[in-house]
Coordinates of N, CA and C in Angstrom, one line a residue:
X19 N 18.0 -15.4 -21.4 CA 17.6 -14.5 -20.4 C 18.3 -13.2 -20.5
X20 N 19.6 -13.1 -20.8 CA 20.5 -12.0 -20.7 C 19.7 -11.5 -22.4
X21 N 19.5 -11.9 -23.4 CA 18.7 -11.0 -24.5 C 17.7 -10.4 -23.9
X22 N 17.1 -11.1 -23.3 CA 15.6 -9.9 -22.4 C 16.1 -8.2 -22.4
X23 N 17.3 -8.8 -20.9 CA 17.6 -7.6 -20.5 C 18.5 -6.4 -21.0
X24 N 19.0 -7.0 -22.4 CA 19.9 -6.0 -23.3 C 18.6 -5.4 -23.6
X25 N 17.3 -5.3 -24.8 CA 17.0 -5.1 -25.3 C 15.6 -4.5 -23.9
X26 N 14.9 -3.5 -24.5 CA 14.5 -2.2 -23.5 C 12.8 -3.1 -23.8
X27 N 12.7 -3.7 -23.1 CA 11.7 -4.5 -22.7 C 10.5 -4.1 -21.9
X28 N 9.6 -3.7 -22.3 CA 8.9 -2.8 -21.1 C 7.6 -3.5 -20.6
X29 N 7.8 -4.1 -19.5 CA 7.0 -4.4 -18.7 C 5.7 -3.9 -17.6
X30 N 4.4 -4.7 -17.5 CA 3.4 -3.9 -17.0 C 3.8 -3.5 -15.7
X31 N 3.1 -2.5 -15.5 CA 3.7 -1.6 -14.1 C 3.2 -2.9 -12.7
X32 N 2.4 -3.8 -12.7 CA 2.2 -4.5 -11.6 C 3.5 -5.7 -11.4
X33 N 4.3 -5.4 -12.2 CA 5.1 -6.4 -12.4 C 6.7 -6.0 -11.2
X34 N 6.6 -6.7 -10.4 CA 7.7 -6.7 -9.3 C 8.4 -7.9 -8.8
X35 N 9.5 -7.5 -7.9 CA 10.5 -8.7 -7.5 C 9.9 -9.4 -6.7
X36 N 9.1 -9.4 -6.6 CA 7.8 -10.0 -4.7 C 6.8 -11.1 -5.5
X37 N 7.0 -11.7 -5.3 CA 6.2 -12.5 -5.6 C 5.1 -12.9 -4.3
X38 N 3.9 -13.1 -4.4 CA 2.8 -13.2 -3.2 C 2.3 -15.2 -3.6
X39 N 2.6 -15.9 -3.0 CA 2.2 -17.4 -3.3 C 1.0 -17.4 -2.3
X40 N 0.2 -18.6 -3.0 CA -1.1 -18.6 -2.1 C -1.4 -20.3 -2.8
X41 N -2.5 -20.9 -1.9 CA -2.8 -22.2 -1.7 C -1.4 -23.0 -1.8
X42 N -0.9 -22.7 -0.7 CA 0.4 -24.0 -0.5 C 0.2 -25.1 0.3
X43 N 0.6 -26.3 0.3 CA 0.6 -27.0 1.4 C 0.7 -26.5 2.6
X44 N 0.3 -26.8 4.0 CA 0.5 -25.9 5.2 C 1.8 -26.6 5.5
X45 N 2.1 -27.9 5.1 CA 3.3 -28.6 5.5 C 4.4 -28.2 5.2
X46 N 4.4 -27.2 3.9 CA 5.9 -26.9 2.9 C 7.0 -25.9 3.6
X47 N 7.9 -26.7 3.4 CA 9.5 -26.0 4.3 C 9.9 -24.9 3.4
X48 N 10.4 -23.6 3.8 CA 11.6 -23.0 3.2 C 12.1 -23.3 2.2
X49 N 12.7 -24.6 2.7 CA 13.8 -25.4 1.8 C 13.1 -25.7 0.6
X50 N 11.8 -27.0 1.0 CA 11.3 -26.3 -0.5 C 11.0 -25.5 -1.8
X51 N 9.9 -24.8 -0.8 CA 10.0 -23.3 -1.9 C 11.4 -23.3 -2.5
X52 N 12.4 -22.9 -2.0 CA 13.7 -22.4 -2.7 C 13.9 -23.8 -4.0
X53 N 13.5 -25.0 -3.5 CA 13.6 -25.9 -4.5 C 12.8 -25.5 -5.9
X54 N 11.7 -25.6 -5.7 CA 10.7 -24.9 -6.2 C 10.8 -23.8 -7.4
X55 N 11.2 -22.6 -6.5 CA 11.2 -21.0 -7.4 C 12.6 -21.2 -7.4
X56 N 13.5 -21.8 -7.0 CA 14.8 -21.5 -7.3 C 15.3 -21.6 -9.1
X57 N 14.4 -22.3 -9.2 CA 14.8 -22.8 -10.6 C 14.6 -21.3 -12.0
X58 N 14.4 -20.7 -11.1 CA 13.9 -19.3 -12.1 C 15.0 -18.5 -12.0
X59 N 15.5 -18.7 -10.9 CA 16.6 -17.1 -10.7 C 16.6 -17.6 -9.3
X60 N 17.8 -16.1 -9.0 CA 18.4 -16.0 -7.8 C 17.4 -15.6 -7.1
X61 N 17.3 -15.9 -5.9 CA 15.6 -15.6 -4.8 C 17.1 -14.9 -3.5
X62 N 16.5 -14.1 -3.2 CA 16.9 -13.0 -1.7 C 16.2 -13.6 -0.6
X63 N 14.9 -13.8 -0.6 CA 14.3 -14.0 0.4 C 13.2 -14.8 0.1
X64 N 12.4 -15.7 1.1 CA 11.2 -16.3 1.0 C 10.8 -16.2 2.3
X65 N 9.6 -16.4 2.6 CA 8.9 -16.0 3.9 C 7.7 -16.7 3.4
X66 N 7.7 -17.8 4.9 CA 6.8 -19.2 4.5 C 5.5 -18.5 5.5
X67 N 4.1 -18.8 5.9 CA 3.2 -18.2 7.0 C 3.1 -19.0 7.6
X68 N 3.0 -19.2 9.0 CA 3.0 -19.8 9.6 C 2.2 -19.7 11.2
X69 N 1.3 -18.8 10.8 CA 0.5 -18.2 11.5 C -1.0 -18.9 10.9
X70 N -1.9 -18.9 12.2 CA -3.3 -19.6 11.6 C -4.0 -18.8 10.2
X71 N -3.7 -17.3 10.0 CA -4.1 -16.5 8.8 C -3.5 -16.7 8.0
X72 N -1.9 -16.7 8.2 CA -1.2 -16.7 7.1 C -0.6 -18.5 6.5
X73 N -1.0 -19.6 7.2 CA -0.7 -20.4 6.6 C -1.5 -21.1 4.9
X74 N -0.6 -21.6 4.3 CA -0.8 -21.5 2.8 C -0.3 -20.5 2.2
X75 N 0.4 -19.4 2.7 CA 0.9 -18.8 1.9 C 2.4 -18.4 2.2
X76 N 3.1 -17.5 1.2 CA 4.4 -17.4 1.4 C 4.4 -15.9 0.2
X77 N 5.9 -15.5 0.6 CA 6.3 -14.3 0.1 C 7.7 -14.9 -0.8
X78 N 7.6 -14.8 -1.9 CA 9.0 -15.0 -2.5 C 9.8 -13.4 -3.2
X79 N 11.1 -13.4 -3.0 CA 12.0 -12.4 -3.6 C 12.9 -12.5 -4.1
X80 N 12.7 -12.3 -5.6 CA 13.8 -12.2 -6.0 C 15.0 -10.8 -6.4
X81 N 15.9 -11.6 -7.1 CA 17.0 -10.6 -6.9 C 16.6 -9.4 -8.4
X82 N 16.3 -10.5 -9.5 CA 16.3 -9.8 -10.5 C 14.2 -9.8 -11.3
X83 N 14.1 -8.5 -11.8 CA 12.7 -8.7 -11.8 C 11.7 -9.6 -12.9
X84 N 12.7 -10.1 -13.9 CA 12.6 -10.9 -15.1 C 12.8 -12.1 -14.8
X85 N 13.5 -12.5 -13.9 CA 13.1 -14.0 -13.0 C 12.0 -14.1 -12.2
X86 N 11.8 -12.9 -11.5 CA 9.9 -13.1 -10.7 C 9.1 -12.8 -11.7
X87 N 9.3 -12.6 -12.9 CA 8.4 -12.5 -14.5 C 8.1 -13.9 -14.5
X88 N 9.3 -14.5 -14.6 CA 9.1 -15.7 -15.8 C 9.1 -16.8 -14.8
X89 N 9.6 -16.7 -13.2 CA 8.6 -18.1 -12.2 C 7.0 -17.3 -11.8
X90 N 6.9 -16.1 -12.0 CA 5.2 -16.0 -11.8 C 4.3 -16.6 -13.2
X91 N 4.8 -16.2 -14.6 CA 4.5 -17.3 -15.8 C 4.5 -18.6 -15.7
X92 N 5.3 -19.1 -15.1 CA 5.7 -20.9 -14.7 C 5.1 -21.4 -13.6
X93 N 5.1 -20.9 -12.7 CA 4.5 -21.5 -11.1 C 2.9 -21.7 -11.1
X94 N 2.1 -19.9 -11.6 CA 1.0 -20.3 -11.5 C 0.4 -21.0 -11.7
X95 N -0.6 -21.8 -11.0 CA -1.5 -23.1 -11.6 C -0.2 -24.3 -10.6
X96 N 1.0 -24.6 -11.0 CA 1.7 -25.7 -10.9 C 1.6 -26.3 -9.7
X97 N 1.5 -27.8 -9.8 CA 0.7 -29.0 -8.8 C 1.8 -29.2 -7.8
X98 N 1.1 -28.8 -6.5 CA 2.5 -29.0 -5.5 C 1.4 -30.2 -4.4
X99 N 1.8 -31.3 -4.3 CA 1.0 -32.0 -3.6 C -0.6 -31.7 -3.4
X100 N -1.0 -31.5 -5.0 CA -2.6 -32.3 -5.1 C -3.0 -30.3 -4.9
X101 N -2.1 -29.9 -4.6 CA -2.5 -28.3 -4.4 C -2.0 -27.2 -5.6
X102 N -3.2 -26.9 -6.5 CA -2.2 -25.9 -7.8 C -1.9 -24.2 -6.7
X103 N -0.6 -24.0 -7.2 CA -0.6 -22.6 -6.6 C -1.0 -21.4 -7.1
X104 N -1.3 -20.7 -7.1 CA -2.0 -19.2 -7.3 C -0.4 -18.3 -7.0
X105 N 0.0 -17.8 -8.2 CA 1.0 -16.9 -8.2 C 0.8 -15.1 -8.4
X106 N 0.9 -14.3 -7.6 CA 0.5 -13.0 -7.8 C 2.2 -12.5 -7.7
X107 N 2.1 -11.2 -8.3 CA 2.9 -10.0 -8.1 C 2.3 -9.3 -6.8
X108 N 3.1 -9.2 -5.9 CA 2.9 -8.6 -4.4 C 2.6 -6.9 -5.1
X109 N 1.1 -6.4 -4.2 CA 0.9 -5.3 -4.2 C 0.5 -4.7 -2.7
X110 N 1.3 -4.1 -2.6 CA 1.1 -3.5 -0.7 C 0.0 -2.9 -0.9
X111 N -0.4 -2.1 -1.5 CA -1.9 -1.4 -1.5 C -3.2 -2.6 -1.8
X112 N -3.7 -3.5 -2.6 CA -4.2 -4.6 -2.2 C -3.7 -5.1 -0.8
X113 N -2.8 -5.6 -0.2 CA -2.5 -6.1 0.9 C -3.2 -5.5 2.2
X114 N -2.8 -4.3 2.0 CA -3.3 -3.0 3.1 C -4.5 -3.4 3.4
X115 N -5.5 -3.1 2.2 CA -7.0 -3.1 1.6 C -7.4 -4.4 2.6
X116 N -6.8 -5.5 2.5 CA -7.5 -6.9 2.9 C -7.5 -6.2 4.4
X117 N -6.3 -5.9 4.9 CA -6.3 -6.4 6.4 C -7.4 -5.1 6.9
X118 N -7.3 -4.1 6.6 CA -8.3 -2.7 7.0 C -9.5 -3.4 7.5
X119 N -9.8 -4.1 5.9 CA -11.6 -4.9 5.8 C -12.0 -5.5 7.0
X120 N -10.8 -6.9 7.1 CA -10.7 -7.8 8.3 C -10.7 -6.8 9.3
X121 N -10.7 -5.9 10.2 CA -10.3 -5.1 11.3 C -11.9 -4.8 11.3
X122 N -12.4 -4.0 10.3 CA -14.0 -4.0 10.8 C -14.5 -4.6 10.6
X123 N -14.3 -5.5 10.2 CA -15.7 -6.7 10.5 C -16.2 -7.1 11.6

């Protein structure tokens, strides 16, 4: 991992610390997740949903952006109780976009 980061590595611009999870179990703890994406790198933050909209999904953060590279390469697709997860790079502008839509309908 530390050869990555010596060597000037240039990554696509959609590529960030944020990771956006989608189809989770509605039942999965915190604690999980961290079990989970921990295995990639150091994580800052996770934020499980837990709202009727936002359940099944979650926000993961990490510290460094070559470990939310390489658990967004690993995670996606991977079988978490009969559920594959859908792994994105968080884009606030998509995000924005969804909820706008939802509001006029």
């Amino acid at each position: 991992m530390a050869m990555q980061r010596k060597t000037n590595v240039r990554l696509p611009p959609e590529v960030n610390r944020i990771l956006y999870v989608r189809n989770l179990p509605y039942k999965i703890t915190a604690e999980e997740m961290y079990d989970i994406f921990g295995k990639y790198g150091a994580i800052r933050q996770i934020r499980v949903g837990n709202t009727p909209e936002t359940r099944g999904t979650a926000f993961v953060v990490y510290e460094d952006i070559f470990d939310a590279k390489n658990a967004c390469d690993h995670l996606s697709g991977f079988n978490v109780c009969n559920r594959y997860l859908v792994v994105l790079y968080y884009q606030s502008n998509k995000a924005f976009k969804k909820v706008d839509t939802d509001k006029k309908a």
